[in-house]
PDB file of C-alpha atoms in Angstrom:
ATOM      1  CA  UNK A   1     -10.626   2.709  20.529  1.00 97.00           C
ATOM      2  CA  UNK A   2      -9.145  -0.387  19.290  1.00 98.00           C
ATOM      3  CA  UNK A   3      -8.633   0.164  15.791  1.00 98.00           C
ATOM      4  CA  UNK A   4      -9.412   2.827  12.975  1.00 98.00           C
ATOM      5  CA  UNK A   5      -9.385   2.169   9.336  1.00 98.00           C
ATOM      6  CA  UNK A   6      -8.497   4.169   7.069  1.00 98.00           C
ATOM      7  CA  UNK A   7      -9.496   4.685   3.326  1.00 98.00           C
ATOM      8  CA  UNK A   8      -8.670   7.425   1.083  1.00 97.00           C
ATOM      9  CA  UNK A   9     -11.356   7.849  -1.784  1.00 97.00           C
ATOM     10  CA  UNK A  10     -10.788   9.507  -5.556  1.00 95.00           C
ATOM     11  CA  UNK A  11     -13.523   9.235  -7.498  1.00 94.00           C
ATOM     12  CA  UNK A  12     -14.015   5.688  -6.778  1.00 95.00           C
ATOM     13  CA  UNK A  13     -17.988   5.998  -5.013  1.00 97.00           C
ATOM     14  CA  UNK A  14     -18.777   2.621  -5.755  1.00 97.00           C
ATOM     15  CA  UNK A  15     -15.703   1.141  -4.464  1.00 97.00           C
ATOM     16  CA  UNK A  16     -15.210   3.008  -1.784  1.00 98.00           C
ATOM     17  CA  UNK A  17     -18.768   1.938  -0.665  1.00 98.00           C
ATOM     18  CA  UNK A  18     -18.427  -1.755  -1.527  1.00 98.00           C
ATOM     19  CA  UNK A  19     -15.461  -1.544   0.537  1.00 98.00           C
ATOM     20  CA  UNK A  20     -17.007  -0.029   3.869  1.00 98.00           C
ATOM     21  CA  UNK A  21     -19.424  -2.379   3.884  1.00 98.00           C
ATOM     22  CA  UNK A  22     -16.831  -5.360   3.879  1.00 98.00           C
ATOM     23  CA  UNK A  23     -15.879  -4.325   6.832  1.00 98.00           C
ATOM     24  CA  UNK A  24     -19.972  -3.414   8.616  1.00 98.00           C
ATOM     25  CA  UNK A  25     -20.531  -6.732   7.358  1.00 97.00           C
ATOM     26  CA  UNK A  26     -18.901  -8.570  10.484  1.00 97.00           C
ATOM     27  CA  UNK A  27     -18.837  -8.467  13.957  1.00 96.00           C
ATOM     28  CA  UNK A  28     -16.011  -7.683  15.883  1.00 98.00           C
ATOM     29  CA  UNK A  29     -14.369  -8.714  19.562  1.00 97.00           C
ATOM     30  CA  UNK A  30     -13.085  -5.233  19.244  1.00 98.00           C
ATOM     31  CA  UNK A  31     -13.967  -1.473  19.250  1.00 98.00           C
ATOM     32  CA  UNK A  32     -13.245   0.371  15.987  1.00 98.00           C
ATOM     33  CA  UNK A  33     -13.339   3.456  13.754  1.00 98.00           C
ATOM     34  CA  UNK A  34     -13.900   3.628  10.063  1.00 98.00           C
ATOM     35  CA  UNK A  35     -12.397   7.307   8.249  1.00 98.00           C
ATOM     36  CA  UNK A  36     -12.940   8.258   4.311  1.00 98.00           C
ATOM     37  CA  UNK A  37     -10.706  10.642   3.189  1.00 98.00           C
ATOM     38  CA  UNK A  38     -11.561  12.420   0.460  1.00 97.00           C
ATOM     39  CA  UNK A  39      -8.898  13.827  -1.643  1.00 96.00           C
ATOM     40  CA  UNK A  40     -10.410  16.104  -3.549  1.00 95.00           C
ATOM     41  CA  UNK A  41     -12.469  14.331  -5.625  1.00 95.00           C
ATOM     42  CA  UNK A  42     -14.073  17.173  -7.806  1.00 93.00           C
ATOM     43  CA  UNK A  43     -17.115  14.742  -8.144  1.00 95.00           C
ATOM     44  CA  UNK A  44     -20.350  13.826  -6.435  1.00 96.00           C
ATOM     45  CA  UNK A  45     -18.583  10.540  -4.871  1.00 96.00           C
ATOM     46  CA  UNK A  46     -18.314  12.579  -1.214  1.00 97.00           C
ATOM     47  CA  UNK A  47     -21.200  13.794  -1.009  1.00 97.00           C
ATOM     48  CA  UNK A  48     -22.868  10.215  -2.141  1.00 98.00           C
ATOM     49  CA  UNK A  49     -21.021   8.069   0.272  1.00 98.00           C
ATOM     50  CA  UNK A  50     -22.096  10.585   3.276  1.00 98.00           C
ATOM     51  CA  UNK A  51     -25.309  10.287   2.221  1.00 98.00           C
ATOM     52  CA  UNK A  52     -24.976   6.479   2.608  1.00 98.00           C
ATOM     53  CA  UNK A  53     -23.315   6.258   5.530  1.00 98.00           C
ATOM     54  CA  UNK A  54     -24.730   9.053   7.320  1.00 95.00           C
ATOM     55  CA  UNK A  55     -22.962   8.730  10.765  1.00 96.00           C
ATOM     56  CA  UNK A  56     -21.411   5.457  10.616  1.00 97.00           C
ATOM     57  CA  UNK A  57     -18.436   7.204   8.919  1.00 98.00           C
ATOM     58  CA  UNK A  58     -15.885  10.010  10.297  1.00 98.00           C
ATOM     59  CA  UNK A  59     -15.630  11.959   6.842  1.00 98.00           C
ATOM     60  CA  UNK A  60     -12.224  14.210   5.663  1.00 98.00           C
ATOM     61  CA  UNK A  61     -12.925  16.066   3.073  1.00 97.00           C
ATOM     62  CA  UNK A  62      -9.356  17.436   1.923  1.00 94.00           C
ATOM     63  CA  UNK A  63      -9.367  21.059  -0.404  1.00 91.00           C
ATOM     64  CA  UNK A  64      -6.741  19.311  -2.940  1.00 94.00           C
ATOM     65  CA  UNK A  65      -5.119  16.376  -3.746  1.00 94.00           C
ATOM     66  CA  UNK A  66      -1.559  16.724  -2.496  1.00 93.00           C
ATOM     67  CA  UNK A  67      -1.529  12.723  -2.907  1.00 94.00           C
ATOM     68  CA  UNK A  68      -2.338   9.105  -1.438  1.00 94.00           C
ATOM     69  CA  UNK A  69       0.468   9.851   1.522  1.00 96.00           C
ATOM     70  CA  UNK A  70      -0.703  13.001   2.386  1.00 96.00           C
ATOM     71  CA  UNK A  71      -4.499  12.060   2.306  1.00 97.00           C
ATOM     72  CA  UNK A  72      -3.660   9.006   4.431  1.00 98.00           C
ATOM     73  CA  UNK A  73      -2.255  11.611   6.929  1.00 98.00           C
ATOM     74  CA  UNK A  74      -4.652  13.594   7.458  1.00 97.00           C
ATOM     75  CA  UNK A  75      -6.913  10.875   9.037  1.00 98.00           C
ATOM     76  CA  UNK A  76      -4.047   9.329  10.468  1.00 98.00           C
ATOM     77  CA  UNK A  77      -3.456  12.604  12.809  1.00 97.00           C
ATOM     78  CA  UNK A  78      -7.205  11.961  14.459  1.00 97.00           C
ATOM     79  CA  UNK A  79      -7.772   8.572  14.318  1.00 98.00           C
ATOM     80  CA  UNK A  80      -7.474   7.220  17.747  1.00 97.00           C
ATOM     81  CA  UNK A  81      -7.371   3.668  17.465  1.00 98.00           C
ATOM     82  CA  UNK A  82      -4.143   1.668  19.211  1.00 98.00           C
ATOM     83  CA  UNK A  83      -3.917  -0.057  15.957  1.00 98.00           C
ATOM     84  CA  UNK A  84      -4.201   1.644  12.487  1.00 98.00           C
ATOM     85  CA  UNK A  85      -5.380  -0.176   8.890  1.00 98.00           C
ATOM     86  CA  UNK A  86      -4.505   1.420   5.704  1.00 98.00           C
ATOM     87  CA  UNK A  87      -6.756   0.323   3.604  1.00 98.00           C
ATOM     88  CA  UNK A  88      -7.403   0.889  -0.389  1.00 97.00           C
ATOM     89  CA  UNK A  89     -10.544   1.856  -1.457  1.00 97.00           C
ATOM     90  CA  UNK A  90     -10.846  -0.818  -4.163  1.00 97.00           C
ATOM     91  CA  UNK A  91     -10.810  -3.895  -1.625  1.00 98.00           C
ATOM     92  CA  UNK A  92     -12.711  -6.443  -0.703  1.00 98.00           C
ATOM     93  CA  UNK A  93     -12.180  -7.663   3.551  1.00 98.00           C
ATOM     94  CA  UNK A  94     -12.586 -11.236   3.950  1.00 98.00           C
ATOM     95  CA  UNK A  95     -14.354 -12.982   6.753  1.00 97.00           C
ATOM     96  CA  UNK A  96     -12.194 -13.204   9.963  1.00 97.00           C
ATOM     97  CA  UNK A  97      -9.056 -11.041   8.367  1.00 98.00           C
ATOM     98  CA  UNK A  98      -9.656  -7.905  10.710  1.00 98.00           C
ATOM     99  CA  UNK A  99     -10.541 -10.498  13.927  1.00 98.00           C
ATOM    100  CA  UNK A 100      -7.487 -12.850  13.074  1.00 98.00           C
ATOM    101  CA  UNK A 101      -4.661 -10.112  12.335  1.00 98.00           C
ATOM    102  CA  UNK A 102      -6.172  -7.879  15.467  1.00 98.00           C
ATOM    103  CA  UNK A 103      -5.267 -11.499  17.968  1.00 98.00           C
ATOM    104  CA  UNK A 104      -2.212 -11.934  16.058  1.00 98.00           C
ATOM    105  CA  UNK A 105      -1.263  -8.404  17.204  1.00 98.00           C
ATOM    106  CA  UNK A 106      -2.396  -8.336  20.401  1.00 98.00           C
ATOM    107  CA  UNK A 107      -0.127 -11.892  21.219  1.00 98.00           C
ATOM    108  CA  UNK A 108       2.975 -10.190  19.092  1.00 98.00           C
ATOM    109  CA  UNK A 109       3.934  -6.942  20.653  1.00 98.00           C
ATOM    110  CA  UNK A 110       6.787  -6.673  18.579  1.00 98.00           C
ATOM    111  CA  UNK A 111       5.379  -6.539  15.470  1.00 98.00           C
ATOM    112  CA  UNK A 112       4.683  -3.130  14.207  1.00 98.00           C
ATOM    113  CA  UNK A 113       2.961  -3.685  11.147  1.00 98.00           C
ATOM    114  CA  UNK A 114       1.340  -7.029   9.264  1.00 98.00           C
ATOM    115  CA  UNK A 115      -0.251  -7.673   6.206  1.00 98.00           C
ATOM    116  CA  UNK A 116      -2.361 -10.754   5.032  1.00 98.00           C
ATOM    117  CA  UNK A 117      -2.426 -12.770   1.608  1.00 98.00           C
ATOM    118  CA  UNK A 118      -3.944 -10.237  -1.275  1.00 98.00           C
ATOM    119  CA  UNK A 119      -5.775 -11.586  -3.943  1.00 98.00           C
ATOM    120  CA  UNK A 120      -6.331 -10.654  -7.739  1.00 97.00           C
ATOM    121  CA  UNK A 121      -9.833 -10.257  -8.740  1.00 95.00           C
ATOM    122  CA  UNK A 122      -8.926 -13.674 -10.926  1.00 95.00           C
ATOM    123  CA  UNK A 123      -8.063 -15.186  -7.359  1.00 95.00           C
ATOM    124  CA  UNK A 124      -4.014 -14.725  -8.444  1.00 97.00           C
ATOM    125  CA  UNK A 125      -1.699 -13.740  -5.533  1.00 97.00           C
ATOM    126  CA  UNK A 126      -0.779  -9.756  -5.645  1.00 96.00           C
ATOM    127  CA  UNK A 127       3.099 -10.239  -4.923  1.00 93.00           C
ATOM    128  CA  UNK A 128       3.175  -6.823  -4.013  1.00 93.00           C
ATOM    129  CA  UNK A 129       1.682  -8.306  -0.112  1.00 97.00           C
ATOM    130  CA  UNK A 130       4.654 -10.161   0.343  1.00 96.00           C
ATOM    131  CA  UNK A 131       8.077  -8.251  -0.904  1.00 94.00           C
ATOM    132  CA  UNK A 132      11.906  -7.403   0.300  1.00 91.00           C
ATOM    133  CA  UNK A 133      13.191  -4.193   0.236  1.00 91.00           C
ATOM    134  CA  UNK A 134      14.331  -3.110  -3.251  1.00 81.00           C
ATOM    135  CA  UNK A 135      17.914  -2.741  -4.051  1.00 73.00           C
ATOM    136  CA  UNK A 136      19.776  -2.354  -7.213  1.00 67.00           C
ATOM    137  CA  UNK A 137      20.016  -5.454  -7.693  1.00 67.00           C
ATOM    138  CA  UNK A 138      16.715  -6.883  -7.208  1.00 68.00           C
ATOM    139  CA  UNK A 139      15.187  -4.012  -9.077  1.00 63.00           C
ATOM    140  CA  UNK A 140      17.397  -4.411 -11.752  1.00 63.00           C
ATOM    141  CA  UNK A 141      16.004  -8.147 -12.733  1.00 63.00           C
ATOM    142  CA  UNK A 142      12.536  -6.666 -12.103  1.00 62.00           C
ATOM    143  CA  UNK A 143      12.179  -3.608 -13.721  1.00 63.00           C
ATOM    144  CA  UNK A 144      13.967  -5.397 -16.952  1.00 60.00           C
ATOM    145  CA  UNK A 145      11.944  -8.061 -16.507  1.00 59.00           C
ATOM    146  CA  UNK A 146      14.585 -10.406 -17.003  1.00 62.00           C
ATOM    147  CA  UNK A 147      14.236 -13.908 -16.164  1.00 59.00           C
ATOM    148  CA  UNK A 148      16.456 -15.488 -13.490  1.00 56.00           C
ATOM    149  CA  UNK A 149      17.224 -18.147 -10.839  1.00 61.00           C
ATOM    150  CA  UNK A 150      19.654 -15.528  -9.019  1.00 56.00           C
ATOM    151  CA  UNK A 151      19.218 -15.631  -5.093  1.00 59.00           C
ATOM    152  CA  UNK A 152      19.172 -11.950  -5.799  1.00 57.00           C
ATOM    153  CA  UNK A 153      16.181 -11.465  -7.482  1.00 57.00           C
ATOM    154  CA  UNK A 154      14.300 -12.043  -4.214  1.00 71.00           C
ATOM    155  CA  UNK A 155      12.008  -8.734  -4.313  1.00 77.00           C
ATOM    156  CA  UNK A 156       8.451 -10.774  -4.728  1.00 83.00           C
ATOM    157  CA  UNK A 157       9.401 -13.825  -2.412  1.00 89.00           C
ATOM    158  CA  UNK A 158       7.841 -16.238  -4.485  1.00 87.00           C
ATOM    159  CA  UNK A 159      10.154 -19.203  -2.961  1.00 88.00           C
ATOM    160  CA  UNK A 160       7.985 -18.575   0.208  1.00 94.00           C
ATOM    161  CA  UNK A 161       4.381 -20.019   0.829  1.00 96.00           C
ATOM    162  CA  UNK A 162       1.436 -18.042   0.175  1.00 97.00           C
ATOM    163  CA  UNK A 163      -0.943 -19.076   3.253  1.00 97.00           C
ATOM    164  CA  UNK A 164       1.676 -19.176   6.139  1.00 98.00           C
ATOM    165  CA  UNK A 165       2.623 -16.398   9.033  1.00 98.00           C
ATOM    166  CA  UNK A 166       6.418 -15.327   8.957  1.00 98.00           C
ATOM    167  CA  UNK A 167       8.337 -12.348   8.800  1.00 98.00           C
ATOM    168  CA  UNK A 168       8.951 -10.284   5.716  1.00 97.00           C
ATOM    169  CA  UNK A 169      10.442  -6.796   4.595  1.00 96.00           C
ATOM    170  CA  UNK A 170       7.549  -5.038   3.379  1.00 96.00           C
ATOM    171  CA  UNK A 171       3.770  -4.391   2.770  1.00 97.00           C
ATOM    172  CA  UNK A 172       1.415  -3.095  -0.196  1.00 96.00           C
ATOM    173  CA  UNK A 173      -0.359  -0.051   1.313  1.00 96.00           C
ATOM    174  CA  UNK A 174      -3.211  -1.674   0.219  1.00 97.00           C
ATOM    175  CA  UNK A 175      -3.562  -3.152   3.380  1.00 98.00           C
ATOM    176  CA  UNK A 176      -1.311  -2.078   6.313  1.00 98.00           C
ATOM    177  CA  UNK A 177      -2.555  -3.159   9.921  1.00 98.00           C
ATOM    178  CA  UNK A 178       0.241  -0.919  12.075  1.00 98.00           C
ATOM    179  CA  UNK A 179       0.785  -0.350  15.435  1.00 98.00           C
ATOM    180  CA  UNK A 180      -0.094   2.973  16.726  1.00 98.00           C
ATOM    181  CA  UNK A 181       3.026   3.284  19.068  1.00 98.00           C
ATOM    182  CA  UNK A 182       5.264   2.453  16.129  1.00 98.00           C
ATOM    183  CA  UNK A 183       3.765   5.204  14.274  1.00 98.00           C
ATOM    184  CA  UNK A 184       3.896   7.698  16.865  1.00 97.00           C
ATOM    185  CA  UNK A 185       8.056   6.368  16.818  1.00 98.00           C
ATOM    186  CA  UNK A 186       8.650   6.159  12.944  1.00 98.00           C
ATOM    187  CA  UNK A 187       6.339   9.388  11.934  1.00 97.00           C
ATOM    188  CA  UNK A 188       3.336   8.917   9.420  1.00 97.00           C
ATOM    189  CA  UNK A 189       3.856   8.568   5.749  1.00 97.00           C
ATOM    190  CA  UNK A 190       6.453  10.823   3.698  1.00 95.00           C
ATOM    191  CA  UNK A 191       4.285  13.010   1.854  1.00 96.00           C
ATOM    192  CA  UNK A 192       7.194  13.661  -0.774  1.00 95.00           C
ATOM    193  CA  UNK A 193       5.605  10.495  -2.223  1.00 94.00           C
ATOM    194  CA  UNK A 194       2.852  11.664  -4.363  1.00 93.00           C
ATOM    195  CA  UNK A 195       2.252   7.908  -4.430  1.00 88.00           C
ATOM    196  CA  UNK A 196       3.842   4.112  -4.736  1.00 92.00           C
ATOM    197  CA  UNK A 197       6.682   3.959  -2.840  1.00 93.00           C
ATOM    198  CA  UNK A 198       5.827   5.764   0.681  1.00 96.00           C
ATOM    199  CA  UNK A 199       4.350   2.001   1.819  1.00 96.00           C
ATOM    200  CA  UNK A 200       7.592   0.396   1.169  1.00 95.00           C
ATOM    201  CA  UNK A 201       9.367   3.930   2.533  1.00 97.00           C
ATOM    202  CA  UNK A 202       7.254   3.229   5.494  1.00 97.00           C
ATOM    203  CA  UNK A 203       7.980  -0.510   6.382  1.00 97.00           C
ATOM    204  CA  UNK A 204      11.558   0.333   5.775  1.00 97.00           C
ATOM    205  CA  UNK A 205      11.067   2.563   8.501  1.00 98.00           C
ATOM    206  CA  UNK A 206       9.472   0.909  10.959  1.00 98.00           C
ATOM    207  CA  UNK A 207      12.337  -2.139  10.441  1.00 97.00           C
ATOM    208  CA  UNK A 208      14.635   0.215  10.936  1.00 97.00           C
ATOM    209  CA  UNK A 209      13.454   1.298  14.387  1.00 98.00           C
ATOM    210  CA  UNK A 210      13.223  -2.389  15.854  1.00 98.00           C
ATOM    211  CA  UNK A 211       9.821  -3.640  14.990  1.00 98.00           C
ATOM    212  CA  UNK A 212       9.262  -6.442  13.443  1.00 98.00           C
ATOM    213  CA  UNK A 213       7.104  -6.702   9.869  1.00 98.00           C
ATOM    214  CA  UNK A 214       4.852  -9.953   9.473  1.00 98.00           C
ATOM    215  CA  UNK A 215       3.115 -11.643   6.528  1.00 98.00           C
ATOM    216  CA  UNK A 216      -0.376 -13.117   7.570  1.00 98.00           C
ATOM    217  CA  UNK A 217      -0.980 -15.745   5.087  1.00 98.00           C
ATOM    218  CA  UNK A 218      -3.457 -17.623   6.693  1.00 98.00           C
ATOM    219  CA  UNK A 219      -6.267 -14.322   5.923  1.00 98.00           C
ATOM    220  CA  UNK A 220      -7.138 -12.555   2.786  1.00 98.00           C
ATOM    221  CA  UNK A 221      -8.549  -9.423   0.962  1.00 98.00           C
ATOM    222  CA  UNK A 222      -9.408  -8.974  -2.649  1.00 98.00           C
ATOM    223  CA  UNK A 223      -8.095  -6.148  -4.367  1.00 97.00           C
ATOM    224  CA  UNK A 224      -9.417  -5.068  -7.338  1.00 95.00           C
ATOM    225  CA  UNK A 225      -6.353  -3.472  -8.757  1.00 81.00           C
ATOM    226  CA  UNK A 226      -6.365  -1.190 -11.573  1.00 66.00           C
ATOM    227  CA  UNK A 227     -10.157  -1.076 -11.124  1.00 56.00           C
ATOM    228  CA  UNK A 228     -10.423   2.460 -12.160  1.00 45.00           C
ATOM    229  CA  UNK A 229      -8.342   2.512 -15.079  1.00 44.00           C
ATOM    230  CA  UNK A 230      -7.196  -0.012 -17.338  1.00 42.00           C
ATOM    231  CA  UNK A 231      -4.925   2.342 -19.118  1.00 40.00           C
ATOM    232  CA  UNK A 232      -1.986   4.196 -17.162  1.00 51.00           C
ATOM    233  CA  UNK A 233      -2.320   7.773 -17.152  1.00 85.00           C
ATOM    234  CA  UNK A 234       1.228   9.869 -17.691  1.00 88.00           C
ATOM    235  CA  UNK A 235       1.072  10.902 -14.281  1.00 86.00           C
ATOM    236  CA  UNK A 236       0.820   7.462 -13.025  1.00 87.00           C
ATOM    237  CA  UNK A 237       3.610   6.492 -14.662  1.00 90.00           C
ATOM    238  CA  UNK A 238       5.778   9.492 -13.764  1.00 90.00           C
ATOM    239  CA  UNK A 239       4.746   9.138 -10.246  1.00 89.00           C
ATOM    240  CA  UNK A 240       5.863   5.171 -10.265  1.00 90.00           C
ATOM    241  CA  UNK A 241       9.251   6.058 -11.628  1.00 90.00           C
ATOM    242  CA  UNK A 242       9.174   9.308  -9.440  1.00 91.00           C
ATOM    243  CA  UNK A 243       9.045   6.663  -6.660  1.00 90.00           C
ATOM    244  CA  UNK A 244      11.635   5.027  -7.546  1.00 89.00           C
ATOM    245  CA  UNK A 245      14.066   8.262  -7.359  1.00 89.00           C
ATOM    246  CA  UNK A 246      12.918   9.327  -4.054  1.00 90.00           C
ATOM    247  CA  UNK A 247      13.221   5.823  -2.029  1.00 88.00           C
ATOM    248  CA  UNK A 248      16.722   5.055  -3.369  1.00 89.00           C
ATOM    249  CA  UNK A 249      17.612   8.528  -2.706  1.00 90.00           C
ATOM    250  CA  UNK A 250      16.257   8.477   0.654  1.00 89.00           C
ATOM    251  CA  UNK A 251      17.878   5.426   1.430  1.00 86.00           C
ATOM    252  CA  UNK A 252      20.101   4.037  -0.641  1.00 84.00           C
ATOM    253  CA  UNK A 253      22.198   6.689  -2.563  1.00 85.00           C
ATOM    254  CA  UNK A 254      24.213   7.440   0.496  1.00 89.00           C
ATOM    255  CA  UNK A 255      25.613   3.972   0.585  1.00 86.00           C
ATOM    256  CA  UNK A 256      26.779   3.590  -2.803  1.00 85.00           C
ATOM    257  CA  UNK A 257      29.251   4.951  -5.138  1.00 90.00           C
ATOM    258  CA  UNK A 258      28.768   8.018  -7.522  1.00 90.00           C
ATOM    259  CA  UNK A 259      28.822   5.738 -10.774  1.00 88.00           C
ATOM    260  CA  UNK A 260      26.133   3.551  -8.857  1.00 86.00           C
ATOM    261  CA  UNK A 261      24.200   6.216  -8.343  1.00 87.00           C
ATOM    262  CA  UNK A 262      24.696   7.747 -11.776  1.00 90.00           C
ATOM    263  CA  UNK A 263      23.384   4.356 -13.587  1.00 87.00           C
ATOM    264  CA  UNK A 264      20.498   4.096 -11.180  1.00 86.00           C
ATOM    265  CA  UNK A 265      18.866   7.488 -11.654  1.00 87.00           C
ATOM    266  CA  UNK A 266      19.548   7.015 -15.534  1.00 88.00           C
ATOM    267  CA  UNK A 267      18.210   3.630 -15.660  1.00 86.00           C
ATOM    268  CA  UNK A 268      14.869   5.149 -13.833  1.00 87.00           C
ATOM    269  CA  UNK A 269      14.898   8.176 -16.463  1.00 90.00           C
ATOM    270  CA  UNK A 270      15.002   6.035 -19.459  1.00 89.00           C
ATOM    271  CA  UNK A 271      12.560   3.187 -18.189  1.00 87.00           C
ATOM    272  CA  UNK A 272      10.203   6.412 -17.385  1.00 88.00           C
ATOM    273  CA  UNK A 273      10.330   7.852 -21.243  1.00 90.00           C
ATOM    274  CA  UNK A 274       9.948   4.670 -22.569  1.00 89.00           C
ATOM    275  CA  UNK A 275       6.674   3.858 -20.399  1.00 87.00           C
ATOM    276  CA  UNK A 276       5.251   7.316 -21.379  1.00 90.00           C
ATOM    277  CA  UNK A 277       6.341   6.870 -25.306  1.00 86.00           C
ATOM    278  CA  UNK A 278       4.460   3.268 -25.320  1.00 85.00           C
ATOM    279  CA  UNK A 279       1.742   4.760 -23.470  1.00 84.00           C
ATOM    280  CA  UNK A 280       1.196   7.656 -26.305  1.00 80.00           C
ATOM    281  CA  UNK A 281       0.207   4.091 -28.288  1.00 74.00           C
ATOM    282  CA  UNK A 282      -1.634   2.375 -25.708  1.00 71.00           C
ATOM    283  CA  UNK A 283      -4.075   5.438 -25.911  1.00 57.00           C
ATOM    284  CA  UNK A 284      -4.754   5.327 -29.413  1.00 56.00           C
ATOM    285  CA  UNK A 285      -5.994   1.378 -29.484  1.00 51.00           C
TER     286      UNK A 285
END
């Protein structure tokens, strides 16, 4: 088997479905796998899309939703593809993208990962496909949103071109073609991420260990990004900020001083409240 994809579905039946059949809309010059994790929907969206698919789908059906990582896992420990795509279920797969990034592969051994250009559902670029690691410093102009020039606010890479092939830091999970070997090196994703953050956790990973991340500009997806809810939930929120804490602890906190640290974590605390206090508002317009 060449390649499996992988798609983790909540709730999302229409989606999901649109999304499958992006990819059975093509041909391929390669052998491939597609697997639906469900992660414990509570709905009739399983049962619906198996219905639909019948046998043209390997189906997980997980008892409980222990998260995005940890439903991505679970299919990742079966599939049996050389290459592996994490792939959301509210995308849209472009002509060529799966054919084009599978060559580009196949001619880069090194790489362990790539990514191609994401697009908005307005046709915008989703910076998250293109990003460095964060760091305090980056992540300080960001999550302030304050406005700068700095060479260290470099986390989107927005001096780079959006339709060109180069090398980058890291991926959006919404669309992760990886190499199988460097996931049988690096380990799957780190279910301590209920989810955000265990993509970026990941690519920081794989760097780590040698391979080489690449940003395939020339192909694209659509996402549809916030298609199931246009307000935040609490637990969204928590789990973004959540995020946060656990990747700079993981990898970061080690490095740096106990004050660093100590403004960090508190900077993530009160950025949290203050999402979920504006949020109590954003629920009653």
């Amino acid at each position: 088997m060449d390649l499996s994809v992988v798609i983790v579905n909540y709730q999302t039946f229409e989606l999901t479905r649109n999304t499958v059949n992006s990819i059975f809309e093509y041909e391929y010059p390669f052998t491939y796998e597609v697997l639906v994790v469900d992660n414990a929907s509570g709905d009739d969206s399983l049962s619906r899309l198996q219905d639909y698919f019948k046998d043209k789908v390997k189906f997980i059906a997980s008892d409980e939703n222990n998260g995005f990582a940890a439903g991505n896992n679970q299919a990742l420990r079966v599939a049996n593809g050389k290459y592996v795509l994490l792939l959301n279920s509210d995308t849209v797969v472009w002509q060529n993208t799966l054919e084009n990034i599978y060559r580009y592969m196949e001619e880069h051994q090194d790489v362990g990962a790539c990514g191609c250009r994401v697009l908005l559902e307005n046709g915008e670029l989703d910076k998250a496909c293109k990003r460095s690691f964060p760091n305090v410093k980056n992540s300080f102009f960001r999550l302030f949103h304050i406005p700068t020039n700095s060479k260290d606010d470099n986390y989107n890479l927005d001096n780079l071109p959006d339709d060109e092939i180069y090398e980058i830091d890291c991926l959006t999970g919404a669309f992760m073609f990886i190499r199988a070997k460097a996931l049988d090196e690096v380990g799957f994703l780190d279910e301590t991420f209920f989810m955000y953050g265990e993509d970026i956790d990941l690519c920081y990973r794989i760097k780590e260990a040698g391979w080489k991340i690449v940003y395939y500009g020339e192909s694209k997806i659509t996402h549809l990004k916030g298609a199931s809810s246009k307000k935040q939930k609490n637990k969204l929120i928590y789990e973004f900020y959540r995020a946060m804490y656990i990747y700079y602890k993981k990898h970061h906190a080690g490095d740096s001083s106990f004050i660093t640290n100590f403004v960090v974590y508190l900077g993530i605390s009160v950025l949290c409240l203050l999402k979920l206090f504006l949020n109590i508002f954003k629920k009653k317009t």
